[in-house]
């Protein structure tokens, strides 16, 4: 008379659907923007909200952990099976900045459900993906009849991921004993698209810098002085223009040191994916693909290091005109790194490159944000197969493999805890991470719940 | 028993000093910023204030002239000598934008006198220099015992100079009969420095454009898409970097067409000036001089055409970081033009150059503001000598000759009215035109009054 585990999970999930969405919407209403000091209190409120919700879910332990920055949340639900492996789930509760006037159709922090999607900042990145684990573990218990999970389950949800996780490594080092795990599941990535479930096997690292150039001590009249003194806005532009060579390679000497080149196997794995450049361009909302010569689009975004200008500014940007030579100009550049690259080495290379290019009469200040290391999951690890099986049971489809172009502190967990890092994400490229109208597909959100529900039995079997 | 004309002018000026400064301060309190729509009413108030003040001064005719933009002021004081030549004075009553937070020591529109200087937006550019003519003509009458000026005196003071004088040429064409003159005196330039009185013989022209580049339809995540689509901020930077060649020449094909090269005489005139590059750099507040190879600093700013970035912007410019590929980026570039260059031809050349450099996947919009033509006074015109003599009487010094790197609508007056354009300006490079803490030296302001007072007798003699 009993359902199979798969349908039991599904039925349980369906029954708790409405309450789950209400709870998620409540969380999304907290504007936990870690990059903006005025939201410091909101980030804390978000941590406290999550900690309370995890207790409500049944986690015997749920704590707010302080850092030198924004607080993180830790929760633990031990298995009653002493031989069970320990799995640590990672996510983040902070979000990117968002303002209605950036182009949102509705208020970014007033989530709404429209056409089977929930819109709101953090819906996909990353509150929605953290949150599916709460219903997931309850569905796991309900479907298996267990009172505790099949693995010793731990959760760490940090509050500064969108600011480059400046205190996360210290937090992990400080609490290494409590975070210790046989495997780490990172739920802060995506899958191929709405109909192609995939497991991610690696993320790029990230080094970010701001280069500020100073010219005249104040803005000066471009009529009186134009043509005879260096212009910091022009010099910032020259730096940016020199960032790439004509093949689209980053022209900073030493930047490619140590880069793990793609193997034939990896290129073949990428080629298995139903990639259509026109579709991809529509997702990117870009009119053309371009980048490093000799690599496909997927290779460029997943396996090649890059340099992107995130923001540039200097001088008069208002209406009309102002005939000045600006006193300063600046650019924010982010470098994506791949396995084999060392962020410290990249930063030194960028600093040396920039300094050598600043002409006489121009002052400079180069600052780096804390870097994120690249990471890559071993393709032959049994835990990777366990994730793929759990996902396969939820989706009823073959699971393919991808990488992720974005960056996260997964590598810190790998480094400090000595555990392999796996990725379980159900977000899709159209979800608009870091963009206006960020959303999560509700259908996929509940597949995430179901995958999480299957995962603990699969992991227990794989890692036993 | 009677004073010489020179000391009579001086004595008259001294007696009216306090009232004159009070009046000027009152005018500077009107924030007549033509580039900012929110100040439209203030520009009108400024015109009405000036018109009333000119009537009070004694001008029988003083009118506010409407344009399709901001209003101008016209005033006329006929001579009772029917054989007197007609002289038209040009200035402007609008000012550059200014805000305390740009670096002003005091409120830009609350003028204050400190250390013998009056600080306030417009103190030097151009209200102070328009205003010295009001006391100047009264001193002229008082010192000569005349009841009307020695020339048919006309004044036109426009309200859109800082916005590129978009309607000034039409205004001059419309009122060409009432503006008709034998010579034009432009009081919107400067002199060499506090101790070296000079007469300016030419101004550069100005063509201004804004280039906006569009990439993805919205900001997209630089992790997910970085390295595989064109980035409009990078492309704007590449355009700017391509604007000059390695010799500092503007690299837009056709840009130099028609440029009047400097003659040996002109270079010798420039070389007569007590130019010290270190002093000049301090005035420019720049750490170095640089520019087109093969030319001195003075030649670069006075006699060579240039391209300067006035503002550049795109993507995230706030605190912290935002890992996006921005959806758009833009740059404001102003081109200074010299005699022989045609602004229309330059605009076409810039447009063609920019369009040819925009890569696939990047949209563009290039807009030009109304241009200003370059102008150059004939060195052998008797009116130029009259200006130099009037200035010599006021300053008691030899007068040298300069040019001005800035731009004004003087060429329109020359074109439409067929009259030679002369320059009478008492501003100095340290006055901070278009910058925070703009000021006028009170000592020079009253030398301006005295020069204006002597000028009408000198012009009457020279042009008779
Ligand atoms: Zn995230
Ligand atoms: Zn001016």
PDB file of C-alpha atoms and ligand atoms in Angstrom, chain A residues 221, chain B residues 90 92 94 124-126 129 161-162 187-189 407 433-434, ligand 2:
ATOM      1  CA  UNK A 221      38.359  73.897 -17.922  1.00  0.00           C
TER       2      UNK A 221
ATOM      3  CA  UNK B  90      29.266  90.561 -25.969  1.00  0.00           C
ATOM      4  CA  UNK B  92      26.820  85.909 -21.153  1.00  0.00           C
ATOM      5  CA  UNK B  94      24.392  82.044 -17.693  1.00  0.00           C
ATOM      6  CA  UNK B 124      34.809  85.508 -13.542  1.00  0.00           C
ATOM      7  CA  UNK B 125      32.849  83.553 -16.160  1.00  0.00           C
ATOM      8  CA  UNK B 126      31.117  85.704 -17.077  1.00  0.00           C
ATOM      9  CA  UNK B 129      33.303  90.608 -16.824  1.00  0.00           C
ATOM     10  CA  UNK B 161      26.845  80.232 -23.598  1.00  0.00           C
ATOM     11  CA  UNK B 162      27.629  77.444 -21.140  1.00  0.00           C
ATOM     12  CA  UNK B 187      34.346  90.178 -22.649  1.00  0.00           C
ATOM     13  CA  UNK B 188      34.458  86.480 -21.885  1.00  0.00           C
ATOM     14  CA  UNK B 189      38.168  85.659 -21.940  1.00  0.00           C
ATOM     15  CA  UNK B 407      35.406  78.722 -27.066  1.00  0.00           C
ATOM     16  CA  UNK B 433      36.334  78.736 -14.587  1.00  0.00           C
ATOM     17  CA  UNK B 434      33.932  75.769 -14.592  1.00  0.00           C
TER      18      UNK B 434
HETATM   19 ZN1  LIG C   2      32.147  82.328 -20.356  1.00  0.00          ZN
END
